[in-house]
mmCIF file of C-alpha atoms and ligand atoms in Angstrom:
data_model
loop_
_atom_site.group_PDB
_atom_site.id
_atom_site.type_symbol
_atom_site.label_atom_id
_atom_site.label_comp_id
_atom_site.label_asym_id
_atom_site.label_seq_id
_atom_site.Cartn_x
_atom_site.Cartn_y
_atom_site.Cartn_z
ATOM 1 C CA MET J 30 146.817 176.572 143.939
ATOM 2 C CA GLU J 31 148.769 175.894 140.718
ATOM 3 C CA MET J 32 152.056 174.453 141.210
ATOM 4 C CA THR J 33 154.735 173.944 138.344
ATOM 5 C CA THR J 34 156.881 170.642 138.398
ATOM 6 C CA ASP J 35 159.871 169.843 136.615
ATOM 7 C CA THR J 36 159.635 166.352 135.007
ATOM 8 C CA GLY J 37 163.138 165.973 135.007
ATOM 9 C CA ALA J 38 162.958 165.893 131.039
ATOM 10 C CA GLY J 39 162.738 169.628 131.020
ATOM 11 C CA GLU J 40 159.073 170.032 130.608
ATOM 12 C CA HIS J 41 157.085 171.806 133.268
ATOM 13 C CA ILE J 42 153.424 170.249 133.957
ATOM 14 C CA ILE J 43 150.983 172.573 135.681
ATOM 15 C CA TYR J 44 149.530 170.799 138.553
ATOM 16 C CA ASP J 45 146.247 171.971 139.964
ATOM 17 C CA ARG J 46 146.424 170.577 143.282
ATOM 18 C CA TYR J 47 143.120 172.356 144.839
ATOM 19 C CA LYS J 48 141.101 170.634 141.878
ATOM 20 C CA GLU J 49 142.521 167.439 142.732
ATOM 21 C CA LEU J 50 141.511 167.680 146.168
ATOM 22 C CA LYS J 51 138.114 168.999 145.537
ATOM 23 C CA ALA J 52 137.211 166.240 142.949
ATOM 24 C CA PHE J 53 138.616 163.528 145.426
ATOM 25 C CA GLU J 54 136.321 165.260 148.096
ATOM 26 C CA GLU J 55 133.458 165.503 146.000
ATOM 27 C CA SER J 56 133.479 162.052 144.812
ATOM 28 C CA LYS J 57 132.581 161.104 148.540
ATOM 29 C CA ALA J 58 134.029 157.756 147.566
ATOM 30 C CA GLY J 59 137.359 157.742 149.601
ATOM 31 C CA VAL J 60 140.777 156.049 148.502
ATOM 32 C CA LYS J 61 138.722 152.857 147.626
ATOM 33 C CA GLY J 62 136.815 154.824 145.138
ATOM 34 C CA VAL J 63 140.009 156.102 143.467
ATOM 35 C CA VAL J 64 141.208 152.097 143.428
ATOM 36 C CA ASP J 65 137.977 151.139 142.183
ATOM 37 C CA ALA J 66 138.268 153.566 139.048
ATOM 38 C CA GLY J 67 141.030 151.161 138.067
ATOM 39 C CA ILE J 68 144.109 153.394 138.341
ATOM 40 C CA ARG J 69 147.528 152.172 137.797
ATOM 41 C CA LYS J 70 149.335 155.325 138.966
ATOM 42 C CA ILE J 71 148.395 156.876 142.355
ATOM 43 C CA PRO J 72 146.950 160.328 141.899
ATOM 44 C CA ARG J 73 149.427 163.372 142.635
ATOM 45 C CA MET J 74 147.788 164.391 145.973
ATOM 46 C CA PHE J 75 149.286 161.033 147.505
ATOM 47 C CA VAL J 76 152.690 161.268 146.297
ATOM 48 C CA ARG J 77 155.281 162.188 148.993
ATOM 49 C CA PRO J 78 158.747 163.407 148.705
ATOM 50 C CA GLN J 79 161.118 160.395 148.654
ATOM 51 C CA ASP J 80 163.079 161.682 151.752
ATOM 52 C CA GLU J 81 159.869 161.587 153.909
ATOM 53 C CA LEU J 82 159.456 158.011 153.083
ATOM 54 C CA THR J 83 162.878 156.967 153.511
ATOM 55 C CA GLU J 84 163.286 159.272 156.392
ATOM 56 C CA ASP J 85 165.768 157.974 159.130
ATOM 57 C CA LEU J 86 166.055 160.667 161.505
ATOM 58 C CA ALA J 87 169.284 159.417 163.145
ATOM 59 C CA GLY J 88 171.024 159.116 159.878
ATOM 60 C CA HIS J 89 171.534 155.303 160.216
ATOM 61 C CA THR J 90 169.730 152.675 158.307
ATOM 62 C CA GLU J 91 170.441 149.475 159.966
ATOM 63 C CA HIS J 92 167.532 149.302 162.022
ATOM 64 C CA SER J 93 165.163 150.957 159.962
ATOM 65 C CA GLY J 94 161.735 149.255 159.317
ATOM 66 C CA SER J 95 163.482 146.600 161.670
ATOM 67 C CA SER J 96 161.480 143.687 163.314
ATOM 68 C CA ILE J 97 164.633 142.534 165.126
ATOM 69 C CA PHE J 98 163.328 144.826 168.093
ATOM 70 C CA GLU J 99 160.042 143.236 169.414
ATOM 71 C CA THR J 100 157.198 145.580 170.880
ATOM 72 C CA PRO J 101 156.903 144.962 174.571
ATOM 73 C CA LYS J 102 154.213 142.316 175.217
ATOM 74 C CA ILE J 103 152.240 142.466 178.306
ATOM 75 C CA ASP J 104 150.212 139.368 179.698
ATOM 76 C CA LEU J 105 146.955 140.634 181.637
ATOM 77 C CA GLN J 106 146.517 137.185 183.025
ATOM 78 C CA GLY J 107 146.122 137.325 187.004
ATOM 79 C CA VAL J 108 145.613 141.129 186.933
ATOM 80 C CA ASP J 109 143.648 141.082 189.805
ATOM 81 C CA GLN J 110 146.040 139.039 191.953
ATOM 82 C CA ILE J 111 148.164 141.231 194.014
ATOM 83 C CA ASP J 112 151.632 139.925 193.116
ATOM 84 C CA ARG J 113 150.855 139.688 189.376
ATOM 85 C CA ARG J 114 149.359 142.954 189.327
ATOM 86 C CA GLU J 115 152.487 144.615 190.729
ATOM 87 C CA GLU J 116 154.501 143.024 187.794
ATOM 88 C CA ILE J 117 151.894 144.079 185.129
ATOM 89 C CA ILE J 118 152.053 147.767 186.530
ATOM 90 C CA HIS J 119 155.741 147.611 186.472
ATOM 91 C CA GLU J 120 155.847 146.322 182.831
ATOM 92 C CA ILE J 121 153.173 149.045 181.768
ATOM 93 C CA ARG J 122 155.446 151.683 183.408
ATOM 94 C CA CYS J 123 158.437 150.677 181.622
ATOM 95 C CA ALA J 124 156.875 150.289 178.127
ATOM 96 C CA SER J 125 155.178 153.530 178.451
ATOM 97 C CA GLU J 126 158.043 155.473 179.519
ATOM 98 C CA THR J 127 160.552 153.982 176.957
ATOM 99 C CA PHE J 128 158.508 153.140 173.771
ATOM 100 C CA GLY J 129 154.970 154.515 174.610
ATOM 101 C CA PHE J 130 153.815 151.114 172.876
ATOM 102 C CA PHE J 131 153.096 147.829 174.010
ATOM 103 C CA GLN J 132 151.003 144.732 172.930
ATOM 104 C CA LEU J 133 148.659 143.028 175.062
ATOM 105 C CA VAL J 134 147.741 139.351 175.446
ATOM 106 C CA ASN J 135 145.148 137.632 177.820
ATOM 107 C CA HIS J 136 143.000 140.754 177.657
ATOM 108 C CA GLY J 137 139.925 138.733 177.962
ATOM 109 C CA VAL J 138 138.409 139.874 174.709
ATOM 110 C CA PRO J 139 137.555 136.681 172.643
ATOM 111 C CA VAL J 140 139.329 136.363 169.427
ATOM 112 C CA SER J 141 135.925 135.613 167.484
ATOM 113 C CA VAL J 142 135.028 139.151 168.613
ATOM 114 C CA MET J 143 138.383 140.596 167.445
ATOM 115 C CA SER J 144 138.038 138.862 163.909
ATOM 116 C CA GLU J 145 134.351 139.779 163.661
ATOM 117 C CA ILE J 146 134.961 143.566 164.005
ATOM 118 C CA ILE J 147 137.822 143.511 161.380
ATOM 119 C CA ASN J 148 135.208 141.680 159.176
ATOM 120 C CA GLY J 149 132.406 144.073 159.988
ATOM 121 C CA VAL J 150 134.630 147.194 159.172
ATOM 122 C CA LYS J 151 135.802 145.683 155.914
ATOM 123 C CA ARG J 152 132.034 144.845 154.978
ATOM 124 C CA PHE J 153 131.217 148.573 155.762
ATOM 125 C CA HIS J 154 133.986 149.920 153.183
ATOM 126 C CA GLU J 155 133.095 147.276 150.775
ATOM 127 C CA GLN J 156 129.498 148.067 150.507
ATOM 128 C CA ASP J 157 127.702 149.914 147.747
ATOM 129 C CA THR J 158 129.328 153.402 147.579
ATOM 130 C CA ASP J 159 125.900 155.329 147.722
ATOM 131 C CA ILE J 160 125.256 154.084 151.139
ATOM 132 C CA LYS J 161 128.715 155.360 152.363
ATOM 133 C CA LYS J 162 128.362 158.555 150.742
ATOM 134 C CA LEU J 163 125.336 159.186 152.973
ATOM 135 C CA LEU J 164 127.845 159.295 156.086
ATOM 136 C CA HIS J 165 130.605 161.231 154.234
ATOM 137 C CA LEU J 166 132.111 163.758 156.686
ATOM 138 C CA ASN J 167 128.558 163.966 158.262
ATOM 139 C CA GLY J 168 130.014 166.624 160.770
ATOM 140 C CA LEU J 169 133.329 165.476 162.758
ATOM 141 C CA VAL J 170 131.869 165.732 166.114
ATOM 142 C CA GLY J 171 128.651 163.915 165.127
ATOM 143 C CA GLY J 172 127.977 160.252 166.255
ATOM 144 C CA VAL J 173 129.192 158.400 162.784
ATOM 145 C CA ASN J 174 130.967 159.614 159.752
ATOM 146 C CA PHE J 175 132.786 158.232 156.880
ATOM 147 C CA GLY J 176 135.600 159.935 155.213
ATOM 148 C CA SER J 177 139.191 159.812 154.061
ATOM 149 C CA ASN J 178 141.868 162.452 154.991
ATOM 150 C CA PHE J 179 139.972 164.750 157.408
ATOM 151 C CA ASP J 180 142.924 167.199 157.082
ATOM 152 C CA LEU J 181 142.733 166.941 153.353
ATOM 153 C CA TYR J 182 143.355 170.820 152.857
ATOM 154 C CA VAL J 183 145.631 171.335 155.807
ATOM 155 C CA SER J 184 148.265 168.551 155.116
ATOM 156 C CA LYS J 185 150.599 168.681 152.151
ATOM 157 C CA TYR J 186 149.979 165.195 151.016
ATOM 158 C CA ALA J 187 147.154 162.865 151.218
ATOM 159 C CA ASN J 188 147.005 159.555 153.062
ATOM 160 C CA TRP J 189 146.163 156.061 151.410
ATOM 161 C CA ARG J 190 143.423 155.457 153.781
ATOM 162 C CA ASP J 191 139.420 155.570 154.431
ATOM 163 C CA THR J 192 137.766 155.553 157.873
ATOM 164 C CA LEU J 193 134.595 154.743 159.402
ATOM 165 C CA LYS J 194 134.288 156.908 162.699
ATOM 166 C CA CYS J 195 131.895 155.908 165.204
ATOM 167 C CA ASN J 196 131.700 157.964 168.572
ATOM 168 C CA LEU J 197 130.750 155.093 170.798
ATOM 169 C CA LEU J 198 130.759 156.843 173.867
ATOM 170 C CA SER J 199 130.915 160.868 173.836
ATOM 171 C CA PRO J 200 130.171 160.258 176.768
ATOM 172 C CA GLU J 201 126.543 159.361 176.041
ATOM 173 C CA PRO J 202 126.215 155.801 174.446
ATOM 174 C CA LEU J 203 125.788 156.131 170.503
ATOM 175 C CA ASP J 204 122.281 155.086 169.637
ATOM 176 C CA PRO J 205 122.989 151.809 167.941
ATOM 177 C CA GLN J 206 120.681 152.667 165.047
ATOM 178 C CA GLU J 207 123.249 155.526 164.012
ATOM 179 C CA ILE J 208 125.889 152.583 163.317
ATOM 180 C CA PRO J 209 125.845 151.318 159.813
ATOM 181 C CA ALA J 210 123.841 147.984 159.544
ATOM 182 C CA THR J 211 126.775 146.565 157.821
ATOM 183 C CA CYS J 212 128.673 146.493 161.027
ATOM 184 C CA ARG J 213 126.066 147.410 163.934
ATOM 185 C CA ASP J 214 125.871 144.462 166.015
ATOM 186 C CA ILE J 215 129.587 143.623 166.143
ATOM 187 C CA ALA J 216 130.605 147.547 166.557
ATOM 188 C CA VAL J 217 128.079 147.397 169.713
ATOM 189 C CA GLU J 218 129.733 144.245 171.147
ATOM 190 C CA TYR J 219 133.171 145.396 170.477
ATOM 191 C CA GLY J 220 132.572 148.794 172.119
ATOM 192 C CA LYS J 221 131.417 147.083 175.264
ATOM 193 C CA HIS J 222 134.731 145.188 175.455
ATOM 194 C CA MET J 223 136.652 148.038 174.912
ATOM 195 C CA MET J 224 134.936 149.986 177.377
ATOM 196 C CA LYS J 225 135.844 147.285 179.856
ATOM 197 C CA LEU J 226 139.583 147.385 178.638
ATOM 198 C CA SER J 227 139.679 150.977 178.785
ATOM 199 C CA HIS J 228 138.648 150.898 182.213
ATOM 200 C CA THR J 229 141.140 148.255 183.374
ATOM 201 C CA LEU J 230 143.991 150.101 181.489
ATOM 202 C CA THR J 231 142.900 153.515 182.903
ATOM 203 C CA GLU J 232 143.330 151.938 186.488
ATOM 204 C CA LEU J 233 146.660 150.131 185.709
ATOM 205 C CA LEU J 234 148.102 153.410 184.120
ATOM 206 C CA SER J 235 147.024 155.395 187.424
ATOM 207 C CA GLU J 236 149.002 152.758 189.369
ATOM 208 C CA ALA J 237 151.985 152.977 186.979
ATOM 209 C CA LEU J 238 152.180 156.684 187.818
ATOM 210 C CA GLY J 239 152.083 155.873 191.535
ATOM 211 C CA LEU J 240 148.378 157.395 191.827
ATOM 212 C CA GLN J 241 145.484 155.713 193.238
ATOM 213 C CA LYS J 242 143.900 153.419 190.768
ATOM 214 C CA ASP J 243 140.821 155.604 190.142
ATOM 215 C CA HIS J 244 142.818 158.866 189.984
ATOM 216 C CA LEU J 245 142.845 159.043 186.274
ATOM 217 C CA ARG J 246 139.033 158.066 185.864
ATOM 218 C CA LYS J 247 138.165 160.511 188.337
ATOM 219 C CA MET J 248 139.916 163.092 186.202
ATOM 220 C CA ASP J 249 137.525 161.765 183.413
ATOM 221 C CA CYS J 250 140.443 161.100 181.167
ATOM 222 C CA ASN J 251 138.592 158.026 179.700
ATOM 223 C CA GLU J 252 135.047 159.369 179.674
ATOM 224 C CA CYS J 253 134.827 158.870 175.838
ATOM 225 C CA LEU J 254 135.471 156.170 173.422
ATOM 226 C CA SER J 255 135.673 156.645 169.585
ATOM 227 C CA MET J 256 136.297 153.661 167.277
ATOM 228 C CA ASN J 257 138.045 154.371 163.919
ATOM 229 C CA GLY J 258 137.683 151.474 161.254
ATOM 230 C CA HIS J 259 140.345 152.121 158.914
ATOM 231 C CA TYR J 260 140.563 150.541 155.479
ATOM 232 C CA TYR J 261 143.897 150.598 153.546
ATOM 233 C CA PRO J 262 143.241 149.806 149.970
ATOM 234 C CA ALA J 263 145.849 147.796 147.999
ATOM 235 C CA CYS J 264 148.209 150.293 146.587
ATOM 236 C CA PRO J 265 149.713 150.112 143.103
ATOM 237 C CA GLU J 266 152.795 152.291 143.878
ATOM 238 C CA PRO J 267 153.305 151.640 147.716
ATOM 239 C CA GLU J 268 156.723 153.222 147.526
ATOM 240 C CA LEU J 269 155.498 156.707 146.688
ATOM 241 C CA THR J 270 152.893 157.247 149.645
ATOM 242 C CA LEU J 271 151.884 156.164 153.050
ATOM 243 C CA GLY J 272 148.682 154.772 154.623
ATOM 244 C CA THR J 273 149.066 157.138 157.586
ATOM 245 C CA SER J 274 151.699 159.657 157.742
ATOM 246 C CA LYS J 275 153.694 160.299 161.038
ATOM 247 C CA HIS J 276 151.649 161.462 163.928
ATOM 248 C CA SER J 277 151.196 160.813 167.646
ATOM 249 C CA ASP J 278 147.436 160.220 168.966
ATOM 250 C CA PRO J 279 145.282 163.080 170.305
ATOM 251 C CA THR J 280 144.101 160.784 172.819
ATOM 252 C CA PHE J 281 144.514 159.653 176.307
ATOM 253 C CA PHE J 282 145.339 156.269 174.841
ATOM 254 C CA THR J 283 144.610 154.036 171.988
ATOM 255 C CA ILE J 284 143.818 150.431 171.784
ATOM 256 C CA LEU J 285 144.558 149.247 168.331
ATOM 257 C CA LEU J 286 143.770 145.752 166.635
ATOM 258 C CA GLN J 287 145.322 145.377 163.284
ATOM 259 C CA ASP J 288 144.870 142.585 160.863
ATOM 260 C CA TYR J 289 147.545 140.230 159.662
ATOM 261 C CA ILE J 290 148.989 142.563 156.788
ATOM 262 C CA GLY J 291 151.288 144.787 158.723
ATOM 263 C CA GLY J 292 152.899 148.175 158.178
ATOM 264 C CA LEU J 293 152.497 149.815 161.522
ATOM 265 C CA GLN J 294 155.557 151.539 162.515
ATOM 266 C CA PHE J 295 156.551 153.435 165.675
ATOM 267 C CA LEU J 296 159.563 155.873 166.018
ATOM 268 C CA HIS J 297 161.863 154.996 168.735
ATOM 269 C CA GLN J 298 165.438 156.734 169.139
ATOM 270 C CA ASN J 299 164.962 157.994 165.790
ATOM 271 C CA HIS J 300 164.371 154.813 164.047
ATOM 272 C CA TRP J 301 161.212 153.271 162.756
ATOM 273 C CA PHE J 302 160.458 149.853 164.335
ATOM 274 C CA ASN J 303 157.700 147.597 163.094
ATOM 275 C CA VAL J 304 154.834 146.568 165.053
ATOM 276 C CA LYS J 305 154.517 142.923 163.888
ATOM 277 C CA PRO J 306 150.918 141.813 163.831
ATOM 278 C CA ILE J 307 150.478 139.049 166.177
ATOM 279 C CA PRO J 308 147.019 137.256 166.043
ATOM 280 C CA GLY J 309 144.887 137.560 169.231
ATOM 281 C CA THR J 310 146.817 140.891 170.405
ATOM 282 C CA PHE J 311 145.946 144.391 171.009
ATOM 283 C CA VAL J 312 148.588 147.123 170.484
ATOM 284 C CA VAL J 313 148.159 150.134 172.989
ATOM 285 C CA ASN J 314 149.967 153.516 172.604
ATOM 286 C CA ILE J 315 149.924 156.464 174.952
ATOM 287 C CA GLY J 316 148.278 159.663 173.753
ATOM 288 C CA ASP J 317 149.245 163.271 173.952
ATOM 289 C CA ILE J 318 146.955 163.909 176.856
ATOM 290 C CA LEU J 319 148.504 161.152 178.966
ATOM 291 C CA GLN J 320 151.995 162.520 178.126
ATOM 292 C CA LEU J 321 150.784 166.028 179.253
ATOM 293 C CA ILE J 322 149.259 165.110 182.432
ATOM 294 C CA SER J 323 152.209 162.443 183.248
ATOM 295 C CA ASN J 324 154.331 165.666 182.700
ATOM 296 C CA GLY J 325 156.225 163.904 180.060
ATOM 297 C CA LYS J 326 156.884 160.664 181.947
ATOM 298 C CA LEU J 327 154.874 158.756 179.669
ATOM 299 C CA LYS J 328 155.349 158.867 176.144
ATOM 300 C CA SER J 329 152.913 159.536 173.066
ATOM 301 C CA VAL J 330 155.307 158.211 170.499
ATOM 302 C CA GLU J 331 155.070 159.080 166.776
ATOM 303 C CA HIS J 332 153.850 156.335 164.517
ATOM 304 C CA ARG J 333 152.853 155.844 160.940
ATOM 305 C CA VAL J 334 151.465 152.955 158.572
ATOM 306 C CA LEU J 335 153.358 152.103 155.290
ATOM 307 C CA ALA J 336 151.132 151.587 152.304
ATOM 308 C CA ASN J 337 151.200 148.090 150.808
ATOM 309 C CA ARG J 338 150.826 146.477 147.411
ATOM 310 C CA VAL J 339 148.423 143.756 148.966
ATOM 311 C CA GLY J 340 145.413 144.508 150.667
ATOM 312 C CA PRO J 341 143.175 145.823 151.860
ATOM 313 C CA ARG J 342 144.441 146.192 155.417
ATOM 314 C CA ILE J 343 142.111 146.658 158.158
ATOM 315 C CA SER J 344 142.613 148.195 161.453
ATOM 316 C CA VAL J 345 140.519 149.322 164.128
ATOM 317 C CA ALA J 346 141.784 151.952 166.387
ATOM 318 C CA CYS J 347 139.910 152.943 169.618
ATOM 319 C CA PHE J 348 140.641 156.396 170.776
ATOM 320 C CA VAL J 349 140.128 156.685 174.665
ATOM 321 C CA ARG J 350 139.711 160.363 175.548
ATOM 322 C CA PRO J 351 138.293 162.907 177.794
ATOM 323 C CA SER J 352 135.114 164.689 176.455
ATOM 324 C CA ILE J 353 135.456 167.579 173.945
ATOM 325 C CA ASN J 354 132.457 169.280 175.172
ATOM 326 C CA SER J 355 133.159 170.279 178.557
ATOM 327 C CA SER J 356 134.985 173.584 178.726
ATOM 328 C CA ALA J 357 135.422 173.419 182.390
ATOM 329 C CA LYS J 358 137.850 170.520 182.729
ATOM 330 C CA LEU J 359 141.621 171.464 182.622
ATOM 331 C CA TYR J 360 144.180 168.855 181.863
ATOM 332 C CA GLY J 361 147.370 169.836 183.093
ATOM 333 C CA PRO J 362 150.427 168.108 184.742
ATOM 334 C CA ILE J 363 149.080 166.166 187.667
ATOM 335 C CA GLU J 364 149.987 168.045 191.262
ATOM 336 C CA GLU J 365 150.960 164.633 192.844
ATOM 337 C CA LEU J 366 153.666 163.949 190.278
ATOM 338 C CA LEU J 367 155.389 167.541 190.517
ATOM 339 C CA SER J 368 158.002 168.523 192.851
ATOM 340 C CA GLU J 369 161.134 171.139 192.823
ATOM 341 C CA ASP J 370 162.975 168.533 190.521
ATOM 342 C CA ASN J 371 160.080 168.155 188.221
ATOM 343 C CA PRO J 372 158.584 171.256 187.664
ATOM 344 C CA PRO J 373 155.577 171.439 185.002
ATOM 345 C CA ILE J 374 156.665 171.220 181.568
ATOM 346 C CA TYR J 375 153.191 171.874 179.932
ATOM 347 C CA ARG J 376 150.378 174.364 180.703
ATOM 348 C CA ALA J 377 146.880 173.122 181.494
ATOM 349 C CA THR J 378 144.446 172.910 178.482
ATOM 350 C CA THR J 379 141.051 171.870 178.004
ATOM 351 C CA PHE J 380 140.456 168.994 175.688
ATOM 352 C CA LYS J 381 138.409 171.054 173.509
ATOM 353 C CA GLU J 382 141.217 173.513 172.692
ATOM 354 C CA TYR J 383 143.712 170.826 172.448
ATOM 355 C CA THR J 384 141.818 169.251 169.829
ATOM 356 C CA SER J 385 140.763 172.203 167.869
ATOM 357 C CA HIS J 386 144.564 173.083 168.013
ATOM 358 C CA SER J 387 145.509 169.388 166.658
ATOM 359 C CA ARG J 388 143.105 169.486 163.967
ATOM 360 C CA SER J 389 143.781 172.918 162.461
ATOM 361 C CA LYS J 390 147.466 171.750 162.252
ATOM 362 C CA GLY J 391 146.777 168.548 160.415
ATOM 363 C CA MET J 392 149.087 165.355 160.326
ATOM 364 C CA ASN J 393 152.186 167.314 159.431
ATOM 365 C CA GLY J 394 154.370 165.166 161.659
ATOM 366 C CA VAL J 395 154.917 167.820 164.333
ATOM 367 C CA SER J 396 153.268 167.045 167.858
ATOM 368 C CA ALA J 397 150.518 169.170 168.760
ATOM 369 C CA LEU J 398 151.753 168.914 172.355
ATOM 370 C CA ASN J 399 154.722 171.263 171.598
ATOM 371 C CA TYR J 400 152.121 174.084 171.437
ATOM 372 C CA PHE J 401 151.271 173.528 175.081
ATOM 373 C CA LYS J 402 154.973 173.613 176.361
ATOM 374 C CA LEU J 403 155.394 176.104 178.917
ATOM 375 C CA CYS J 404 158.058 178.925 177.418
ATOM 376 C CA SER J 405 160.980 177.667 179.580
ATOM 377 C CA PHE J 406 160.722 174.213 177.935
ATOM 378 C CA ALA J 407 159.817 175.306 174.611
HETATM 379 C C1 LIG Q 512 145.540 155.866 164.354
HETATM 380 C C2 LIG Q 512 146.402 154.961 163.903
HETATM 381 C C3 LIG Q 512 147.293 152.902 163.141
HETATM 382 C C4 LIG Q 512 146.556 151.695 162.227
HETATM 383 O O1 LIG Q 512 144.289 155.716 164.092
HETATM 384 O O2 LIG Q 512 145.929 156.934 164.921
HETATM 385 O O3 LIG Q 512 147.543 155.253 164.158
HETATM 386 O O4 LIG Q 512 147.417 150.504 162.166
HETATM 387 N N1 LIG Q 512 146.333 153.826 163.429
HETATM 388 O O5 LIG Q 512 145.802 151.982 161.375
HETATM 389 NI NI1 LIG Q 513 147.761 156.776 165.621
#
């Protein structure tokens, strides 16, 4: 596809976007490969329109990118003691209904494991490119793959980010031999901690919805776990692009670990708010499936990551989700939550159908959930 662009000086430059995307994909070296080539200006495929970058949907700017507002912090200490558990459930309910985001402290995962997985992901991305190339987009449903911009040809602009994806539980445990040697041992260990934390959070979220604590587990909402080790290279022109464009997660929920660099923002009342990196904490955000089955009570909130002049920024996002292979299991608003005053907003879907819709759409900033809304709520 050729596009003509006015440079402002009256000249027109022919820009062959398809050619640029294809060359990027064929390099199999991701955004880091672009940076390693020594560029000063970012390639055109990453350049976003200014209004997307400065977007402030309410038309006010005073709170944008603000840190005056703190993401709710939830302390899991004493989660098995009856009184404290009630408080935690209440806090999780409030945070999930209002912001869709919260930060976890005293979650039981050792800080050494948290810093080691960040190091492991960094090692993977910084090793010899030839080894990474072997894993490049090795089938999106396979056990492990490395890539950048899975939606390269679907979305209008590319993100300044590379990702190593390991389907740790799908729902069979991943054979550790499939995990790249640069991060194998720590990924296995991190995965065990994530499975435990995913189990605890699934119970708490069931209770936050007023259901039996095993309700969501019995629906197999948390049957699978995929770990996305993101690498956001330092960007020479961060004001022109994004690390990750606006999206909500195609998950049940997500447990995110970010390093100290920052840049993660979520949308609340049409303003972007920073999720400040706090050492030793995890960020949890509600995903689309949980919004759907809670009939819109818990919010899958849009978020994005700014590009940064410094870096790399490393983050590890663990997607807790149902299995993509089961075409029998339907996810729709939970019966027990519905009433005359609270009729279903969404139709039921399989996770497979949901995922294929979400992927075909790419990260265009429009929630995949809209497609599943019943006509009367569309
Ligand atoms: C994601 C995501 C944020 C980050 O993987 O869906 O939003 O900080 N990641 O990398
Ligand atoms: Ni996300």
